[in-house]
Coordinates of C-alpha atoms in Angstrom, one line a residue:
X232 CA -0.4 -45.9 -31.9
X233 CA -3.0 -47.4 -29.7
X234 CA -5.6 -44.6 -30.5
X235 CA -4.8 -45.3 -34.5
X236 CA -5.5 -49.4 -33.1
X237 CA -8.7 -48.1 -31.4
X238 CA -10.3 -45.9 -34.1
X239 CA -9.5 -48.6 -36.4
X240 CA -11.5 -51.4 -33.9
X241 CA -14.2 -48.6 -34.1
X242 CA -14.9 -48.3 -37.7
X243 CA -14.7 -51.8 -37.9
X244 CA -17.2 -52.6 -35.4
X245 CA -19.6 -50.1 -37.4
X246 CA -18.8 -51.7 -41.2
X247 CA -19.6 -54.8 -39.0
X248 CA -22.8 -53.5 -37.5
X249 CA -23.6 -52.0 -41.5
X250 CA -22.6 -55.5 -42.8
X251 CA -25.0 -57.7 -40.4
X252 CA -27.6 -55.2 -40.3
X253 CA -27.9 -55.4 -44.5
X254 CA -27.8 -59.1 -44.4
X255 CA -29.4 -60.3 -41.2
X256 CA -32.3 -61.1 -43.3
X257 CA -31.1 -62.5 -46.5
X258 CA -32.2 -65.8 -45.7
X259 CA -36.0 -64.9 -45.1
X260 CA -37.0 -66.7 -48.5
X261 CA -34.4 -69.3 -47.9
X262 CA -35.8 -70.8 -44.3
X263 CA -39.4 -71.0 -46.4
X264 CA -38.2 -72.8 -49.4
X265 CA -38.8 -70.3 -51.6
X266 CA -36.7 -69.9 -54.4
X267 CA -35.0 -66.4 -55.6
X268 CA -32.3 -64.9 -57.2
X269 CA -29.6 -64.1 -54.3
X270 CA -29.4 -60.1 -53.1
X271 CA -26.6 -57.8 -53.5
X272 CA -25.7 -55.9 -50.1
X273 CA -27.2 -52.3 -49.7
X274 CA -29.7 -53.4 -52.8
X275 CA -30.6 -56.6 -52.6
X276 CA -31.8 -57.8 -56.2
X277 CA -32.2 -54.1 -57.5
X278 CA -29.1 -52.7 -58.0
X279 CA -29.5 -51.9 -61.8
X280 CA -32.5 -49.6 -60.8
X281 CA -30.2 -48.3 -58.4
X282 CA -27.5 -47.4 -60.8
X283 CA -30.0 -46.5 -63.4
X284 CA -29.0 -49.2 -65.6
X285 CA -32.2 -50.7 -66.0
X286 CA -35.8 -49.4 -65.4
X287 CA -38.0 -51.1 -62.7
X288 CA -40.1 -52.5 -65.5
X289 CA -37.2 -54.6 -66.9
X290 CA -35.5 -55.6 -63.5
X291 CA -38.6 -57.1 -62.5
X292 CA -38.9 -58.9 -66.3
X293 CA -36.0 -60.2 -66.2
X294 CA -35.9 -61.9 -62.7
X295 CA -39.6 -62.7 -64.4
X296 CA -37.7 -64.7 -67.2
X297 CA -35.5 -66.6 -64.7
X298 CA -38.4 -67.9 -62.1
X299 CA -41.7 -67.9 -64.6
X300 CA -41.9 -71.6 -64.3
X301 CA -42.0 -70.8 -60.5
X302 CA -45.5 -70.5 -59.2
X303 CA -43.8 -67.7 -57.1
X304 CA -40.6 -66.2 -55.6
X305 CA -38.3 -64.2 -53.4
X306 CA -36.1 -61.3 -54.1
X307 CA -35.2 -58.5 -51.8
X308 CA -36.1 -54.4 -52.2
X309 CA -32.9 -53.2 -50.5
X310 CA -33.2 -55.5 -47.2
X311 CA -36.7 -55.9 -47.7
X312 CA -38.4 -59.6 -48.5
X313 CA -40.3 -59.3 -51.5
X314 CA -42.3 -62.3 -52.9
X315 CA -43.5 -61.6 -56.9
X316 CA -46.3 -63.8 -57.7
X317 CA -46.1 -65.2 -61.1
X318 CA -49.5 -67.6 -61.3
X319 CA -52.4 -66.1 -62.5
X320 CA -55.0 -68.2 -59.8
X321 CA -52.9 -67.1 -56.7
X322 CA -52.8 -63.5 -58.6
X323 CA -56.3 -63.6 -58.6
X324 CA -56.7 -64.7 -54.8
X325 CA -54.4 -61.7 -54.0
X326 CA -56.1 -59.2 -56.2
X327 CA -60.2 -60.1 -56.1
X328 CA -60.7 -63.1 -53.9
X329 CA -58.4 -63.1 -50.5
X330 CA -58.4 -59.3 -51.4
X331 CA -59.4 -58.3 -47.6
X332 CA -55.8 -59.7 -46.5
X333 CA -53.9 -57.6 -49.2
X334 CA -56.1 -54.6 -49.2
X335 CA -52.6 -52.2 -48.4
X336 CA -50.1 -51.5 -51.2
X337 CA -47.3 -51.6 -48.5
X338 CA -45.6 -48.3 -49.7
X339 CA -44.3 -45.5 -47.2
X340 CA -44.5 -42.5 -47.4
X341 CA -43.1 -39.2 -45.2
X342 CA -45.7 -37.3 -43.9
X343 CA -42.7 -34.8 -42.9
X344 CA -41.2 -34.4 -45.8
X345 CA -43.8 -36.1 -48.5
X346 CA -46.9 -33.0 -47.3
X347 CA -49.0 -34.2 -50.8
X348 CA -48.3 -38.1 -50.1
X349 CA -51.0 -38.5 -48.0
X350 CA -53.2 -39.7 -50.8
X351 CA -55.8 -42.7 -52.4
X352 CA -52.6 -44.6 -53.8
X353 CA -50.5 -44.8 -51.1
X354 CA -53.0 -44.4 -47.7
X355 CA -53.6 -48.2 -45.8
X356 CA -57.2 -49.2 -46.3
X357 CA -58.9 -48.0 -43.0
X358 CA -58.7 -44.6 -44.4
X359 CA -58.8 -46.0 -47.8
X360 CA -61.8 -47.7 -48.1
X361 CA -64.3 -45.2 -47.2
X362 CA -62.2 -42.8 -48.8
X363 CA -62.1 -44.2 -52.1
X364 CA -66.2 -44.8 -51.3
X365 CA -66.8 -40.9 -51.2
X366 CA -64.6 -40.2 -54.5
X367 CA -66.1 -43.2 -56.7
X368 CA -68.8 -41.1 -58.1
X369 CA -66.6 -38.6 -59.6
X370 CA -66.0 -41.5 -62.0
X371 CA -69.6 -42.9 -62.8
X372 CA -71.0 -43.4 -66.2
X373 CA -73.5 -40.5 -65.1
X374 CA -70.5 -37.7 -64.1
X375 CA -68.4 -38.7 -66.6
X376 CA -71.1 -37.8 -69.4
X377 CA -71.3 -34.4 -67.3
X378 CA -67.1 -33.9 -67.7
X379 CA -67.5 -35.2 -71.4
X380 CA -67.9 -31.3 -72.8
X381 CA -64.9 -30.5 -70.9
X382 CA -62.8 -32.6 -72.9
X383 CA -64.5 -32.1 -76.3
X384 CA -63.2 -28.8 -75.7
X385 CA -59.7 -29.7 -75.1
X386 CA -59.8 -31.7 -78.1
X387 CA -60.6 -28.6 -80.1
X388 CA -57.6 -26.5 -78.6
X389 CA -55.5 -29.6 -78.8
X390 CA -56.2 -30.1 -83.1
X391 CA -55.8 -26.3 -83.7
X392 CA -52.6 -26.9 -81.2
X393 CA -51.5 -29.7 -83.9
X394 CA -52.7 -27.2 -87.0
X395 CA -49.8 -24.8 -85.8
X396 CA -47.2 -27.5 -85.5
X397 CA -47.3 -29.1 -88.6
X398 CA -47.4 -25.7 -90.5
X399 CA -43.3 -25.9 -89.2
X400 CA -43.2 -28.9 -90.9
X401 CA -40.9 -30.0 -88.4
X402 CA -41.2 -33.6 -86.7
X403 CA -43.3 -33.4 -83.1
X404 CA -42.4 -34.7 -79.8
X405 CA -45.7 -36.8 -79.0
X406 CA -45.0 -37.4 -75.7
X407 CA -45.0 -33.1 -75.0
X408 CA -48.0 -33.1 -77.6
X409 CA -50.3 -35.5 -75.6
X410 CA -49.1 -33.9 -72.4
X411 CA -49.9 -30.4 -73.0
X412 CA -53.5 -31.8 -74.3
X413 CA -54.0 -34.3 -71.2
X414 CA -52.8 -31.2 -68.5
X415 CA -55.9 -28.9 -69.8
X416 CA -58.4 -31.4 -69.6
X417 CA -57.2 -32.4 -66.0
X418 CA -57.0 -29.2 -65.3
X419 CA -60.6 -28.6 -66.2
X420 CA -61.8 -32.2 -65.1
X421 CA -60.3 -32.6 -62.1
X422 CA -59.5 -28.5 -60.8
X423 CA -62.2 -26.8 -62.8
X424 CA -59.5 -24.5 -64.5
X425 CA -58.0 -23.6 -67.5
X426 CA -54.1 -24.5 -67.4
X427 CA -53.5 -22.9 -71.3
X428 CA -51.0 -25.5 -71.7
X429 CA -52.0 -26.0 -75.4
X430 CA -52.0 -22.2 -76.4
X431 CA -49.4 -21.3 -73.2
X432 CA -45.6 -23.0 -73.9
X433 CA -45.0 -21.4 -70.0
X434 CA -48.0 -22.7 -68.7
X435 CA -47.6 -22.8 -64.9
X436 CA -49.5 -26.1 -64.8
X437 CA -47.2 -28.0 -67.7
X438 CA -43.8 -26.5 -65.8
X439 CA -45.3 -28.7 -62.0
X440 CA -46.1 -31.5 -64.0
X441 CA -42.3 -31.4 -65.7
X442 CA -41.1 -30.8 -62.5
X443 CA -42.7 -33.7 -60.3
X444 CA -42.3 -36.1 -62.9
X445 CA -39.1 -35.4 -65.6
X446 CA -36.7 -37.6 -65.5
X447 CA -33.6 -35.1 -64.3
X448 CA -30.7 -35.9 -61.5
X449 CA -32.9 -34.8 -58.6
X450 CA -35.9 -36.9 -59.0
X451 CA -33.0 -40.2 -60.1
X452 CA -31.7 -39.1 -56.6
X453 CA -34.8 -38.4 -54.8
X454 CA -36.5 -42.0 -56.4
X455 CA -32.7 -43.6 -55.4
X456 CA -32.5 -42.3 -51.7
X457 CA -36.2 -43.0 -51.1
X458 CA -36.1 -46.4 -52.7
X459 CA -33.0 -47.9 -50.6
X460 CA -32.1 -45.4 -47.9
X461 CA -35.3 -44.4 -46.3
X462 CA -34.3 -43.4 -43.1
X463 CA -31.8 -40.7 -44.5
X464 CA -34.1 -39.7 -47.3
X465 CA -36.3 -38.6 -43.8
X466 CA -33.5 -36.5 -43.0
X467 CA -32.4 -35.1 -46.1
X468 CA -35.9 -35.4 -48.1
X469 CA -37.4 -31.7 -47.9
X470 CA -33.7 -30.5 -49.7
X471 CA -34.3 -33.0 -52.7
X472 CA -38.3 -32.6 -53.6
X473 CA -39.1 -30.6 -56.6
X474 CA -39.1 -27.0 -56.0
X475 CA -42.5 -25.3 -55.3
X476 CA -44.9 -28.1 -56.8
X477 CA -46.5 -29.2 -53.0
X478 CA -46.9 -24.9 -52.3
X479 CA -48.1 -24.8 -55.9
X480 CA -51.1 -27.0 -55.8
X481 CA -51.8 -26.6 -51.7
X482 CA -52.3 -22.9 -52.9
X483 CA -54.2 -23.5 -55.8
X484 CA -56.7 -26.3 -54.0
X485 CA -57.5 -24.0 -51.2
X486 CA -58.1 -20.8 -53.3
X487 CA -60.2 -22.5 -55.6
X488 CA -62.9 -23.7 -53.1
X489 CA -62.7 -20.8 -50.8
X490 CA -63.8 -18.8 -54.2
X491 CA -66.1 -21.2 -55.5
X492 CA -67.9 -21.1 -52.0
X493 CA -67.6 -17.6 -51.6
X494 CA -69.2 -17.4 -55.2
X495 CA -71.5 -20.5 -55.2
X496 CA -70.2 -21.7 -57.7
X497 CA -70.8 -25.5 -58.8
X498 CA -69.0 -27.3 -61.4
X499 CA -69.1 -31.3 -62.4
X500 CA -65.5 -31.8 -61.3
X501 CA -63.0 -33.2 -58.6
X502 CA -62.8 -30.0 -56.8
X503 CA -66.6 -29.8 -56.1
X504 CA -66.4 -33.3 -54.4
X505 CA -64.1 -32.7 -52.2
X506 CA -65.7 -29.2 -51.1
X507 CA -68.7 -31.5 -50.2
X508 CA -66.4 -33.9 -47.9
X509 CA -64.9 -30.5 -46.2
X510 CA -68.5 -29.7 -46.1
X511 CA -69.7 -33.1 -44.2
X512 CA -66.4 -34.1 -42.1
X513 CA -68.9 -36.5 -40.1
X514 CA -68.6 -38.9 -43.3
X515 CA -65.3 -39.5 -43.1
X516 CA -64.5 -39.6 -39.3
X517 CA -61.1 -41.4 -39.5
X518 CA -59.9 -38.6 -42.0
X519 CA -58.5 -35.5 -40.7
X520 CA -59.6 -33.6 -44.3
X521 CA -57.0 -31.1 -43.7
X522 CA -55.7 -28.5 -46.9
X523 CA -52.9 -30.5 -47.5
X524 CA -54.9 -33.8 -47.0
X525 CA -57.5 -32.7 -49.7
X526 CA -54.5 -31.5 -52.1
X527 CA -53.0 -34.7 -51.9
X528 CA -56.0 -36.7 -53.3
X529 CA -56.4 -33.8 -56.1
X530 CA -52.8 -33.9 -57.0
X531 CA -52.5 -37.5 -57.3
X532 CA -55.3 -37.4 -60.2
X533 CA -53.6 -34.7 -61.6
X534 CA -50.2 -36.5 -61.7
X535 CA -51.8 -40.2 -62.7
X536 CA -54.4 -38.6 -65.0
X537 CA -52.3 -36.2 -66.9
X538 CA -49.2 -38.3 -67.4
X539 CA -50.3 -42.0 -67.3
X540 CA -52.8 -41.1 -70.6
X541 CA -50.3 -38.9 -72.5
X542 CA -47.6 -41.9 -72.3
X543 CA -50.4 -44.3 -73.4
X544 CA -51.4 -41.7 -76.4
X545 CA -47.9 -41.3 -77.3
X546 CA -47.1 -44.5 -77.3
X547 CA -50.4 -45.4 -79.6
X548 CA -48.6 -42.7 -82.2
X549 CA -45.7 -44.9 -81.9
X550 CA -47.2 -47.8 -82.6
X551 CA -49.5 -46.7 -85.4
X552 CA -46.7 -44.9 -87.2
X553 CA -44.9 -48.1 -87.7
X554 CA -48.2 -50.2 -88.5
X555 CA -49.7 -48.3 -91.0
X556 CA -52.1 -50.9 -92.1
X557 CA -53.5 -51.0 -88.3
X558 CA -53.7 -47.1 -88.3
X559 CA -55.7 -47.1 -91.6
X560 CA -58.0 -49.5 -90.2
X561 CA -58.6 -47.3 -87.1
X562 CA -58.9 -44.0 -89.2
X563 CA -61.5 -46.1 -91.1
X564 CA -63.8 -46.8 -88.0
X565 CA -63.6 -42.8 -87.3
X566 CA -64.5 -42.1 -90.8
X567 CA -67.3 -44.4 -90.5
X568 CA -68.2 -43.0 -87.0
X569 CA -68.2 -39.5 -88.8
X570 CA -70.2 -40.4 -91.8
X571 CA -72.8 -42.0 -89.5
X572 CA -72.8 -39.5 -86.5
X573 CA -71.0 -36.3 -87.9
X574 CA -67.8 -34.6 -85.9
X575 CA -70.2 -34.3 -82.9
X576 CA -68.5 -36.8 -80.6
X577 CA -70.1 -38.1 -77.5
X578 CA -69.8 -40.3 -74.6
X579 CA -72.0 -43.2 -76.2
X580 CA -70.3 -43.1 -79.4
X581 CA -67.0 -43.5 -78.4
X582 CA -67.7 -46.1 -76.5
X583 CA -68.9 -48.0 -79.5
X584 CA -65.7 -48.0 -81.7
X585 CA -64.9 -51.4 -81.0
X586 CA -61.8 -51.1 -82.8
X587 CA -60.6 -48.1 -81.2
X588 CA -61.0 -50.4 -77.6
X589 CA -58.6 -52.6 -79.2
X590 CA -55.9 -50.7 -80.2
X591 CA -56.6 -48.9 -76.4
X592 CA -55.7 -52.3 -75.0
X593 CA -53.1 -53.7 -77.0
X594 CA -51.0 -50.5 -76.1
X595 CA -51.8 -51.4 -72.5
X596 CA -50.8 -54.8 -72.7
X597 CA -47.1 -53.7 -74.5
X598 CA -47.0 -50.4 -72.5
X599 CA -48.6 -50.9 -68.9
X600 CA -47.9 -47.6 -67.1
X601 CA -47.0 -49.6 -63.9
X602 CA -44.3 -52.3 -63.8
X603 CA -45.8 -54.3 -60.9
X604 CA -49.1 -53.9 -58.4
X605 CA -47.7 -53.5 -55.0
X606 CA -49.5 -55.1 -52.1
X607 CA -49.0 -56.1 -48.7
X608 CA -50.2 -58.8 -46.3
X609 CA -52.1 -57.4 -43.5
X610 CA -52.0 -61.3 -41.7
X611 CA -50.1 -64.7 -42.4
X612 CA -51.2 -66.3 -45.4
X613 CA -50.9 -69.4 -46.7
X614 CA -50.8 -69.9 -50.8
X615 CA -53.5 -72.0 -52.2
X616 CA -52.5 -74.9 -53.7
X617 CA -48.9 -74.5 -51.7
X618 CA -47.3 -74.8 -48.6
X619 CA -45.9 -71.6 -48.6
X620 CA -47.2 -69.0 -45.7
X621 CA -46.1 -65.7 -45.8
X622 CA -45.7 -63.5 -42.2
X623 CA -47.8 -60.2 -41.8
X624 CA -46.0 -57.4 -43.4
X625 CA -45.1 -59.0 -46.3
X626 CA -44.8 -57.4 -49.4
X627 CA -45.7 -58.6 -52.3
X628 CA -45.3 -57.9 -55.8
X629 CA -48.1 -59.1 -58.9
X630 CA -45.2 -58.5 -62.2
X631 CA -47.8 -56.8 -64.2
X632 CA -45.6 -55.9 -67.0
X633 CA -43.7 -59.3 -67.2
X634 CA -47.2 -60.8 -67.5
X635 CA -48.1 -58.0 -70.8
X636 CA -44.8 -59.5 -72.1
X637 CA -45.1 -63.2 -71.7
X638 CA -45.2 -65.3 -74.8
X639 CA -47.1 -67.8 -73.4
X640 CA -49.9 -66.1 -72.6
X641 CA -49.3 -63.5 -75.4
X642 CA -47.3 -65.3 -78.4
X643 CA -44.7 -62.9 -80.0
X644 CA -45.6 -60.2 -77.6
X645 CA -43.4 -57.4 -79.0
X646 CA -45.4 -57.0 -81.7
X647 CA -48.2 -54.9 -82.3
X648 CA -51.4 -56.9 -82.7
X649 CA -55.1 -54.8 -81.7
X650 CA -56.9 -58.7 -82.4
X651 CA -55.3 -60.0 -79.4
X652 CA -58.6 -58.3 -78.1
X653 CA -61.0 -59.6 -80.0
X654 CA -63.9 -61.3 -77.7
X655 CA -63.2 -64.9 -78.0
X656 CA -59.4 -64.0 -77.9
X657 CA -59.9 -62.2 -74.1
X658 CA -62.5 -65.1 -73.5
X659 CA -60.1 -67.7 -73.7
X660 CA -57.4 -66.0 -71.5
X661 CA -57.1 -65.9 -67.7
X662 CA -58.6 -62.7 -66.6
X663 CA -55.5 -61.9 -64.8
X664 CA -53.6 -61.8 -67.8
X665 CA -54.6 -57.9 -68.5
X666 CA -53.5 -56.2 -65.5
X667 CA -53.1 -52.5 -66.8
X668 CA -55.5 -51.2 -64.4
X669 CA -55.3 -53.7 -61.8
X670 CA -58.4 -55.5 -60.3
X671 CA -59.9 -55.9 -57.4
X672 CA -61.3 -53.7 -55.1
X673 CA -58.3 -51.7 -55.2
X674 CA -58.2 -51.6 -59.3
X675 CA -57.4 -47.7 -60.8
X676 CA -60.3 -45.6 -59.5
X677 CA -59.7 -42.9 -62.9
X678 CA -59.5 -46.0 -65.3
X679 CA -62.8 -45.0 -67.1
X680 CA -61.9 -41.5 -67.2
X681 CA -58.7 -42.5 -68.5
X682 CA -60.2 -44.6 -71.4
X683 CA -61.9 -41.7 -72.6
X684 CA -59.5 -39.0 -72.8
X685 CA -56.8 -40.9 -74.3
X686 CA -59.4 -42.2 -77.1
X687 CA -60.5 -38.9 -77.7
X688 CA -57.2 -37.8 -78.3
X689 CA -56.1 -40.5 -80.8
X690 CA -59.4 -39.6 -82.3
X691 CA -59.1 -35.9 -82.4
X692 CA -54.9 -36.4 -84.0
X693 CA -56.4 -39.4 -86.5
X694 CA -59.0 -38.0 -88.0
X695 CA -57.4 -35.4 -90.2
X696 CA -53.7 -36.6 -89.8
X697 CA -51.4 -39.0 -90.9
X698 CA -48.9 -40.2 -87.9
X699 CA -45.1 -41.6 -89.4
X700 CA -41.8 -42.6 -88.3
X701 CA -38.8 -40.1 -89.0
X702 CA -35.1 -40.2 -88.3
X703 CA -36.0 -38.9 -85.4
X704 CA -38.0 -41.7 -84.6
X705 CA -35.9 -43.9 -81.7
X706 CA -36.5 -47.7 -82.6
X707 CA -36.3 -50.2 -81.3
X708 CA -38.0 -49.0 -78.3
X709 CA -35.3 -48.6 -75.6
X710 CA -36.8 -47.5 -71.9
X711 CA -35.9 -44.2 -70.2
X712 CA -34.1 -45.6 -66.8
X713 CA -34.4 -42.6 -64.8
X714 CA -38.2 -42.3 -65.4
X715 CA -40.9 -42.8 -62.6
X716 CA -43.3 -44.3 -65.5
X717 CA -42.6 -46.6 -68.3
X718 CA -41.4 -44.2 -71.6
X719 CA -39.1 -44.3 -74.3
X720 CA -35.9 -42.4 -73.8
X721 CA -35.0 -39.8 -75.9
X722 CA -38.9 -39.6 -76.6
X723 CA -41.2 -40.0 -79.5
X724 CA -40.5 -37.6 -82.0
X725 CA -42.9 -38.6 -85.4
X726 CA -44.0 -37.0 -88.4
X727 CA -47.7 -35.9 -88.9
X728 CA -49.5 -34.6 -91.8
X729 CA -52.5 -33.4 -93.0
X730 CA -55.2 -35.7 -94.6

């Protein structure tokens, strides 16, 4: 009986020790008279991600909804304090202006268990900065007009790709279509290969990116376990990545340069810049440019580049096929561009369809790949305007997506509307109010890349094509959960014809 009594004292001095240790710090927002919502135990104020009943992007809406009129706020990643910023000046100071205080994102990652984490996104700004320094010019005006070939010639593979299809006459899966198109060019862009995932349907290229990215019970437990339970997700985290996509690329990174040097072989792409920073360590002397360490920044393009514009051309087709009259206009301005320039698409031209840019934007501002831009203080800080002073280590969260979707700043923001970006229209809103690619210093370093491939892509499936709504078509738009990204579950499946 008294070894019963003393096992039971035991587990309840642990469920104590669990209890305390999960709630110790629930009153951080409290004792600084900030307001919030109040945390669950284990999860704080994210449980629904947790449980996969809501996506991250409309959790942080919704706790958006109940404290907008708050200049900011307090909620609580698992047991972490979290303050969301919802006023576009002190958004600005955080982003552009104080920008030297929040230069970190504040996420982890596992060096033991994470080998490809290591990279631009996630690393804290001493290596950062004169990282990201040495990779800029990958993405200037000048290289970009060198890569621009490269992706006229993934256009090509990706309309005689669409040709096939629609000879099924069978409805298409957009979101597949743009990815298969979007792997080859940052395949070529970026590794300086060709993936074939246009012409392949097992192209070993398409299969990693499903893998890393498909929403699929290991990556809802991976994200889960990472998310709220870090410390066992150190323990357990090398049984739950997906299989063979770090040996994969590692492989593929190193076997490319060691041939290209062995070969001399130069090409206007990723791959070549990081052979010159292996080439000239001395440059980056707080790096240790290891083969994994250079993977990781080539995989993180790969990943962002490839997946982030197929969800933004896919969810263009969406749009368009339900707003035919803004689709007509656009296929208008390329008929124009054709009649004035011919087929012959370049760099210059595209980035004169004005029209084009707008129905770019508008599908950023509905559909911004990121929910939130993660940042954390790297000293106290004290809010303009407030009495409110974070600690150091602070994390803090600028609702991107809540933002997109605000009525005030965007009236009737679920509807499509490309003249929300007309000039005087972006003139006379607060330059914070288009966060897609965030700003600052720190603001997406791929973001003119990006711009280009996914219009050339909407060009290259408008021109000749007619996109509709089917029954397969999912509406209202309802968001996949389990996803990494923002997407539509189930898809989008449409209907597209030739012209």
């Amino acid at each position: 009986m008294i070894e019963y009594f003393q096992i039971l004292c035991g587990i309840t001095i642990v469920l104590l020790y669990l209890y305390y240790h999960h709630t110790s710090n629930y009153d951080f927002w409290k004792k600084r008279n900030i307001p919030g919502p109040a945390p669950t135990i284990l999860f704080g104020n994210l449980k629904e991600i947790a449980f996969k009943k809501e996506s991250m992007s409309e959790s942080v809406k919704r706790l958006y909804d109940e404290f907008k009129h708050e200049p900011l706020f307090g909620i609580f990643e698992a047991t972490t304090p979290t303050l969301i910023v919802n006023d576009l000046d002190l958004i600005k100071d955080v982003l552009v202006k104080d920008f030297p205080i929040f230069a970190d994102r504040g996420l982890p990652y596992y060096k033991k268990v994470e080998p490809l984490a290591e990279h631009l996104f996630f690393l804290e700004s001493e290596r950062w900065k004169p990282l990201r320094a040495k990779l800029s010019p990958t993405f200037t005006s000048g290289k970009l007009k060198e890569m621009f070939p490269l992706i006229i010639d993934c256009a090509q593979h990706l309309e005689e790709y669409l040709d096939k299809m629609i000879e099924k006459q069978e409805p298409i899966e957009c979101r597949e279509l743009a990815a298969k198109f979007t792997t080859d060019v940052i395949g070529s862009c970026v590794f300086g290969i060709v993936t074939n995932a246009l012409s392949d349907e097992n192209s070993e290229f398409r299969e990693m990116g499903r893998r890393f990215l498909a929403p699929c019970f290991r990556t809802t437990v991976r994200t889960a376990i990472r998310q709220f339970f870090p410390r066992l997700y150190v323990l357990i985290g090398n049984y739950i990545q997906a299989v063979g996509v770090s040996e994969f690329f590692i492989n593929m990174v190193s076997d490319t340069m060691r041939y290209r040097k062995k070969n001399n072989i130069h090409r206007p792409d990723f791959i070549n810049t990081l052979m010159e920073l292996r080439e000239h360590p001395e440059k980056l002397p707080t790096v240790e440019l290891t083969d994994e360490f250079l993977t990781a920044q080539a995989l993180v393009l790969f990943i962002a580049g490839f997946e982030t514009s197929s969800t933004t051309i896919s969810h263009t087709l969406y749009e368009l096929a339900q707003n035919h009259e803004i689709q007509d206009k656009l296929q208008k301005e390329i008929k124009q561009h054709d009649e004035k320039y011919g087929k012959t698409l370049t760099y210059d031209q595209i980035k004169g369809m004005k029209y084009l840019e707008k129905v770019f934007k508008e599908t950023l501002r509905k559909y911004p790949i990121l929910p939130m831009l993660p940042r954390e203080a790297l000293k106290n800080y004290t809010f303009n305007g407030t009495k409110i002073t974070i600690p150091k280590g602070t994390k803090v969260w600028i609702p991107a997506f809540p933002i997109h979707r605000d009525p005030n700043i965007y009236p009737d923001p679920d509807r499509f509307d490309p003249e929300r970006f007309t000039e005087e229209a972006v003139a006379n809103r607060h330059p914070m109010s288009f966060l897609a690619f965030g700003d600052g210093p720190r603001i997406c370093i791929g973001a003119r890349f990006a711009n280009y491939q996914v219009k050339l892509g909407i060009i290259t499936i408008l021109r000749n094509h007619k996109v509709d709504v089917c029954k397969e078509t999912i509406i209202p738009f309802k968001q996949e959960p389990q996803a990494l990204l923002l997407s539509l579950q189930g898809g989008i499946t449409l209907k597209i014809t030739k012209m």
